[in-house]
Coordinates of C-alpha atoms in Angstrom, one line a residue:
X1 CA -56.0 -40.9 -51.1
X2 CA -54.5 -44.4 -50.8
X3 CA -56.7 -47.0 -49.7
X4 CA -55.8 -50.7 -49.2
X5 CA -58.5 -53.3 -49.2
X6 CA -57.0 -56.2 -47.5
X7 CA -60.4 -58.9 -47.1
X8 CA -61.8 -60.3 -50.3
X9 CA -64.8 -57.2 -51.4
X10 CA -67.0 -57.5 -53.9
X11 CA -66.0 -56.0 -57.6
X12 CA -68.4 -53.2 -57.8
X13 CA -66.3 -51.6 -54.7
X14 CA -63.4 -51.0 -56.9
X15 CA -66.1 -48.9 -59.7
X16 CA -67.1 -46.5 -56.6
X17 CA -63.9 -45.4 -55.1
X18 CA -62.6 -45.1 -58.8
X19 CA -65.6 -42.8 -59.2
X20 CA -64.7 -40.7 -56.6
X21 CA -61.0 -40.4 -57.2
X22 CA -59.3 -42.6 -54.6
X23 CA -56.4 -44.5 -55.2
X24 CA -56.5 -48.2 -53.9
X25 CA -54.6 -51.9 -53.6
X26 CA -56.5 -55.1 -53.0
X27 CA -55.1 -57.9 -51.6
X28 CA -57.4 -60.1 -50.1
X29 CA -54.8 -62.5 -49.8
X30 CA -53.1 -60.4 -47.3
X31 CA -52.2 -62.1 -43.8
X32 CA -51.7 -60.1 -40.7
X33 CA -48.5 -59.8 -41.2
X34 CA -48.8 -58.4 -44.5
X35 CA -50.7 -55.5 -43.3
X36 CA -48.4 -55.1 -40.8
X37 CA -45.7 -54.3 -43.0
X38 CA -47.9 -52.4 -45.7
X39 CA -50.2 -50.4 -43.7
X40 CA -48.0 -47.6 -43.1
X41 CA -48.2 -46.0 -46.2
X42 CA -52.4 -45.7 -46.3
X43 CA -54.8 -43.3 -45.5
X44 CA -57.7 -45.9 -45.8
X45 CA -58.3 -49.3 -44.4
X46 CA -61.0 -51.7 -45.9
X47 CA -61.6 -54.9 -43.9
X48 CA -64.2 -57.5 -43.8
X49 CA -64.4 -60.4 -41.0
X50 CA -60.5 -61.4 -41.1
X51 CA -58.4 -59.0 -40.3
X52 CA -58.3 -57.8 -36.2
X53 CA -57.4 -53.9 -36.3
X54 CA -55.8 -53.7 -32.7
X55 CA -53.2 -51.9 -30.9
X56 CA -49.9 -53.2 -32.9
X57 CA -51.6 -52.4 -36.3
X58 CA -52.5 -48.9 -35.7
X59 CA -49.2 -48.1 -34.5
X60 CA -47.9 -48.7 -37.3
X61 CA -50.3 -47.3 -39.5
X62 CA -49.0 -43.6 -39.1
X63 CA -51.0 -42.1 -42.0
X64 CA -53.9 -44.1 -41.6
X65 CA -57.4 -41.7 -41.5
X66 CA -60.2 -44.1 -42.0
X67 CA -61.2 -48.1 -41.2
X68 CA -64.0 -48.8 -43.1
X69 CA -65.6 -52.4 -42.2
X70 CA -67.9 -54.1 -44.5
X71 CA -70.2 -55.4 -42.2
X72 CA -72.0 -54.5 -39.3
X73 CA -70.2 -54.9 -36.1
X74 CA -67.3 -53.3 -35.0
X75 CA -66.0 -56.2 -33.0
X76 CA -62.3 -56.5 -34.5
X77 CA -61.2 -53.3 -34.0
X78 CA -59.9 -51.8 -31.1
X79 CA -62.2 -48.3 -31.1
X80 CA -60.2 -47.1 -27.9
X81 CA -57.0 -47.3 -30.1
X82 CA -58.2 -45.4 -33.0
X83 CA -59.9 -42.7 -31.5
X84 CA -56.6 -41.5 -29.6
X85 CA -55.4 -41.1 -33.1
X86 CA -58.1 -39.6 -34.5
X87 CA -58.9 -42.4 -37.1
X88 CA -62.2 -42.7 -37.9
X89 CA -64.5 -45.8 -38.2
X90 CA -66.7 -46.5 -40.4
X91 CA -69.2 -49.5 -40.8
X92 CA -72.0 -50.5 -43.0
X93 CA -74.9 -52.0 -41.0
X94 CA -77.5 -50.4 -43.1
X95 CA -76.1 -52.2 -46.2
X96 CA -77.2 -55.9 -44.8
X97 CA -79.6 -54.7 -42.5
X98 CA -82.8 -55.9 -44.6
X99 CA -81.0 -59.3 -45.4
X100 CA -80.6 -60.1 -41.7
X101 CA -84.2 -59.2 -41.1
X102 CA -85.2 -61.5 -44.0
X103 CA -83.0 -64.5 -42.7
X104 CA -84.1 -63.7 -39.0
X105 CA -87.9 -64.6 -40.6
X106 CA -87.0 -67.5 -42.6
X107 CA -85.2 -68.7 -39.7
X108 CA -88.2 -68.6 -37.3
X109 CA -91.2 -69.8 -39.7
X110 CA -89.3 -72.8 -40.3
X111 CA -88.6 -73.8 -37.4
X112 CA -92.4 -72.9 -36.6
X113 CA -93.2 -74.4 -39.0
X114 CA -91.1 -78.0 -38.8
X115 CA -90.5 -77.3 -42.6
X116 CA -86.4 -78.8 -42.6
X117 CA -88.1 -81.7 -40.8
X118 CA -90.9 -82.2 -43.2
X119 CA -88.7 -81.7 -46.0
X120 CA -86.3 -84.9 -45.1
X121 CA -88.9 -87.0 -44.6
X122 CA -90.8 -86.2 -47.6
X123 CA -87.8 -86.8 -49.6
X124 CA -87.7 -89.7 -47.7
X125 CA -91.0 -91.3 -48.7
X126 CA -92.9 -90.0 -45.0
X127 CA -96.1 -88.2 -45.2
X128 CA -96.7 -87.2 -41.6
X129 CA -99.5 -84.2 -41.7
X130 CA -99.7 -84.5 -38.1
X131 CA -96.2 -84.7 -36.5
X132 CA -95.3 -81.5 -38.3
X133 CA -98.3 -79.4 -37.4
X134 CA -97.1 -75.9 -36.9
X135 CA -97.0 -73.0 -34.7
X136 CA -98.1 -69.3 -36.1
X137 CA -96.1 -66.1 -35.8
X138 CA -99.5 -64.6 -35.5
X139 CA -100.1 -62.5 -32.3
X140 CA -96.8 -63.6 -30.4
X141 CA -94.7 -61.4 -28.5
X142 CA -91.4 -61.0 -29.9
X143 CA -88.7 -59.4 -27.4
X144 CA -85.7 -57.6 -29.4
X145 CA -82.8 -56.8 -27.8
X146 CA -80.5 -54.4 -29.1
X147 CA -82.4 -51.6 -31.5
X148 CA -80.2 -50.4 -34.2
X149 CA -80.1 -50.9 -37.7
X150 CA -81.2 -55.2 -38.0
X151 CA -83.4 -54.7 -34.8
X152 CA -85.6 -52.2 -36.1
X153 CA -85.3 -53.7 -39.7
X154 CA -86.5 -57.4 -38.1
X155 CA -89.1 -55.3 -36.2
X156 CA -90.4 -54.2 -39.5
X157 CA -90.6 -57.7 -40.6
X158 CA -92.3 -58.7 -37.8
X159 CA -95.4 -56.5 -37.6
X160 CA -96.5 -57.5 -41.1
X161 CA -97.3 -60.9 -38.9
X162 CA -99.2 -59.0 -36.5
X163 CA -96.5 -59.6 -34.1
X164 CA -96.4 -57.4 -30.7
X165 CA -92.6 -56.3 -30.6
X166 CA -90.6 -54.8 -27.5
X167 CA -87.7 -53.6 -28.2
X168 CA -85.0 -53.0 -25.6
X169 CA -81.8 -51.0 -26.2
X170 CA -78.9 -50.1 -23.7
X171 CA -77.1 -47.6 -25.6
X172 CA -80.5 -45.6 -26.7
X173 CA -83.4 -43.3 -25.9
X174 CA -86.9 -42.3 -26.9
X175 CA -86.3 -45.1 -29.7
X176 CA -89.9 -46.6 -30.0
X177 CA -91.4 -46.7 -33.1
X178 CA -94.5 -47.9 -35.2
X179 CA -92.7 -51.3 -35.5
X180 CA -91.8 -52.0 -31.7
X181 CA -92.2 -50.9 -28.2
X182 CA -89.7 -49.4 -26.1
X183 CA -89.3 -51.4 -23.3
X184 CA -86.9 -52.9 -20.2
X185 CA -85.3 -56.3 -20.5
X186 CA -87.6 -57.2 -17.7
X187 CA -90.3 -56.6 -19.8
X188 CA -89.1 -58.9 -22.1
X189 CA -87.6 -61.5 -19.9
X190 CA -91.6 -61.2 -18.2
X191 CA -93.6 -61.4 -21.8
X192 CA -91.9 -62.7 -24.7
X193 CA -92.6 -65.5 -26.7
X194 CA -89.7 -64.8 -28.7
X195 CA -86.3 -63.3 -28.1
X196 CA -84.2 -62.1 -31.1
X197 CA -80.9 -60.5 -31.0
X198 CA -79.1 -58.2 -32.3
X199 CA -76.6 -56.6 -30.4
X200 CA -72.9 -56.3 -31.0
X201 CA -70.0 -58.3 -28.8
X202 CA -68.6 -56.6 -26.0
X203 CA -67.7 -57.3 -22.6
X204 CA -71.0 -56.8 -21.4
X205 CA -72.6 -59.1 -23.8
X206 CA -70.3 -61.6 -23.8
X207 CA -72.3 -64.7 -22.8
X208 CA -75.6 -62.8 -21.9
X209 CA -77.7 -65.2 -22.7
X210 CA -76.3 -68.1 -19.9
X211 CA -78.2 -70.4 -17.7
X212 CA -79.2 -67.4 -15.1
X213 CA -80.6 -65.7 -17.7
X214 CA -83.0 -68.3 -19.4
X215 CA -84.0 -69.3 -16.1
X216 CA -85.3 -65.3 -16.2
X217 CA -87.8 -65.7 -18.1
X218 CA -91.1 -66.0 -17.0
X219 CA -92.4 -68.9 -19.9
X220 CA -90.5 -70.8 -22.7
X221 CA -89.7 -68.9 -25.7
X222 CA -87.5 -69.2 -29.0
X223 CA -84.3 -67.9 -28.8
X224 CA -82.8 -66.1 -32.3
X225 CA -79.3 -65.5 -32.7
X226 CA -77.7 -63.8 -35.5
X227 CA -75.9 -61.2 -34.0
X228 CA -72.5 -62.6 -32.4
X229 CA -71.9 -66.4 -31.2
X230 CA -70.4 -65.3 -28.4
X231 CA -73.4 -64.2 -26.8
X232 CA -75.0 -67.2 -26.2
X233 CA -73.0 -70.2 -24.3
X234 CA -74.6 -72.8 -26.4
X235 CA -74.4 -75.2 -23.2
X236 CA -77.1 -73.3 -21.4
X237 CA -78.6 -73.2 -24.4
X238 CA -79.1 -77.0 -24.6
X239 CA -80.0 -77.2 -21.1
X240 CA -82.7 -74.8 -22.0
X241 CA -83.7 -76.9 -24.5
X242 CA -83.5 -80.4 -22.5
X243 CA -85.5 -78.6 -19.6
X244 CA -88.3 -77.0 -22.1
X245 CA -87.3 -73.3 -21.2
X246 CA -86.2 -72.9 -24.9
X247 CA -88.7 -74.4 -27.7
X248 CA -86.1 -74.1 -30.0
X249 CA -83.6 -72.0 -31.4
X250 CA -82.8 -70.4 -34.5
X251 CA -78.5 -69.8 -34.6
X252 CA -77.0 -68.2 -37.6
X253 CA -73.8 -67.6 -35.2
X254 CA -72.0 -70.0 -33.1
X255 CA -69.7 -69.2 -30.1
X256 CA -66.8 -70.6 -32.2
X257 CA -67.6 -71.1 -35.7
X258 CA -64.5 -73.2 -36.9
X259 CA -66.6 -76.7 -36.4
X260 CA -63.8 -78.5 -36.9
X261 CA -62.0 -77.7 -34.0
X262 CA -64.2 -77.4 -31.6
X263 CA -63.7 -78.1 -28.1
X264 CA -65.0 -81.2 -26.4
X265 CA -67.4 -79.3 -24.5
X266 CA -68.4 -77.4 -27.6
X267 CA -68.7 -80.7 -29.3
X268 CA -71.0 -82.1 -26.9
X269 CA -73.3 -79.3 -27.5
X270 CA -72.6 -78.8 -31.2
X271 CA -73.9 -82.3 -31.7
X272 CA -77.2 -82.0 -29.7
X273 CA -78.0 -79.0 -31.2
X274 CA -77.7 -80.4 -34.7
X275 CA -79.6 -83.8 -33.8
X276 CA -82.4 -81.7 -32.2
X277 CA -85.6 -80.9 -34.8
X278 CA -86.3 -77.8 -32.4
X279 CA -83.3 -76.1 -34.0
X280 CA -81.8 -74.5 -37.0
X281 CA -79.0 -73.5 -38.1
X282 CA -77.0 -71.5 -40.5
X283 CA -73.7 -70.9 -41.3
X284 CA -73.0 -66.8 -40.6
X285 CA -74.9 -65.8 -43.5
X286 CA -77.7 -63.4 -42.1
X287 CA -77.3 -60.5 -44.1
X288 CA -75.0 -62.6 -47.1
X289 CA -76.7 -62.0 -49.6
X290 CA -76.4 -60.8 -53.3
X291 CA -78.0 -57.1 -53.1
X292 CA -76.4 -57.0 -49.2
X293 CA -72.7 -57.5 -51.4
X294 CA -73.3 -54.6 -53.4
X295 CA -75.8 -52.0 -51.0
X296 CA -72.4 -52.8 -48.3
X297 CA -70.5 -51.2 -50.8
X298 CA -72.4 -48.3 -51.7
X299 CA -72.9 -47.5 -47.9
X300 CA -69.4 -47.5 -46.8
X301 CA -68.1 -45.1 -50.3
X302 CA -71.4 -42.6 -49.2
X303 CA -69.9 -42.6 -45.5
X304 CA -66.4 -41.6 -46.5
X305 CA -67.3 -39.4 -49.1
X306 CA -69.8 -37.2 -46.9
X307 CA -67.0 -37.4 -44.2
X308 CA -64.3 -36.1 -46.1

């Protein structure tokens, strides 16, 4: 079987499929149009956050079998496309899945904790006790939305603080557990002092969180993003925070994350969000880290393997 890996993977990939007997060409320096003219003679496809697997692609990819994306959502490719030819997608959200939980955390208790605040102005020769007295996770109600793999991993995380945890899914049943509650979005939109998600980018997502849907809820709350940017409109997002409806917000993602070339509405709210001390962010690395390089690896060789 010939696979080509055309996103930049990490080494101990090449180990694993050598284990098991597959043939395979990297080139993360491929560009679209490299794959376009290359794809045709692989059975395998391994892709990482560059590379859009869409209609044009696949047509051209006559032998292709198997996509295989290291990462967790499923966003760039076109599913529709390659299940009318049969080619199976693979994807490896329980390889980052305890990373995102991890960053999800360390998101939140520092911005409960004002500790990037704290931190300049210690460095800076300020010792303010009281203008960086904190909030505790203890006992607050943390609405998920969107159960799969990071919800239920942050869920876990969660009820080690003696968190209360509903948990909302669309796309699933009967999937409460000793970590969270199953609940409605009502439920959430009615009781949560928190709201984390984790949901993939579709059409129905798209902008979910918008003005109509802060105004929803019945209190303020902290919004955590680190599923897709597109989810959020960061404009409501600031007026959420300008109002009080939002206490602050923890984004890992950002509707477009190519900061220099924003938009000039984008701008606007790209620069209140980074002036405001009721917000942190991070640059698209929930779930980056060291093990999560490797475990994303060793999930996506098991999933082909059993498959085949």
């Amino acid at each position: 079987m010939k696979i080509l890996i055309a996103d930049s993977m990490h080494p101990s990939l090449f180990d694993m499929l050598r284990d098991q007997g597959w043939d395979y060409s990297y080139h993360p320096e491929f560009r679209r149009e490299d794959i376009l003219s290359d794809i045709s003679g692989y059975e395998g496809l391994i892709i990482r956050s560059k590379t859009n697997v869409d209609e044009e692609m696949l047509s051209v990819a006559t032998q292709l079998r198997f996509i295989a994306r290291a990462g967790a959502g499923l966003d760039l490719i076109d599913l529709e496309a390659a299940a009318k030819r049969d080619i199976e997608v693979f994807h490896a959200g329980k390889g980052n899945r305890d990373a995102v939980a991890e960053h999800a955390l360390g998101m939140l208790l520092a911005l409960f904790n004002n500790i990037l605040r704290a931190d300049r102005q210690v460095r800076n020769g300020t010792w303010d006790r009281e203008g960086n007295r904190g909030v505790e996770l203890m006992k607050k109600t943390v609405g998920i939305i969107g159960y799969g793999n990071n919800g239920s991993a942050t869920a876990q995380r969660l009820s080690g603080f003696g968190c209360r945890v509903l948990a909302y899914d669309k796309y699933r049943d009967n999937y409460g557990d000793a970590y969270a509650t199953e609940s409605s979005l009502e439920e959430i939109m009615q009781e949560a002092d928190v709201l984390s998600l984790h949901i993939p980018l579709t059409e129905i997502t798209r902008y979910l969180v918008n003005d109509d849907f802060i105004t929803g809820f019945s209190k303020p709350f902290y919004l955590i993003n680190l599923s897709r940017g597109e989810t959020v409109s960061l404009d409501a997002v600031v007026k959420g925070l300008e109002s009080g409806k939002i206490l602050g917000a923890c984004l890992d993602v950002l509707e477009n994350e190519k900061i220099g070339k924003l938009t000039s509405a984008q701008q606007e709210a790209f620069d209140y969000l980074r002036a405001s001390d009721h917000v942190v962010l991070t640059p698209h690395i929930g779930g980056w880290t060291h093990e999560s390089y490797v475990r994303i690896n060793e999930v996506l060789v098991e999933q082909i393997r059993n498959w085949l």
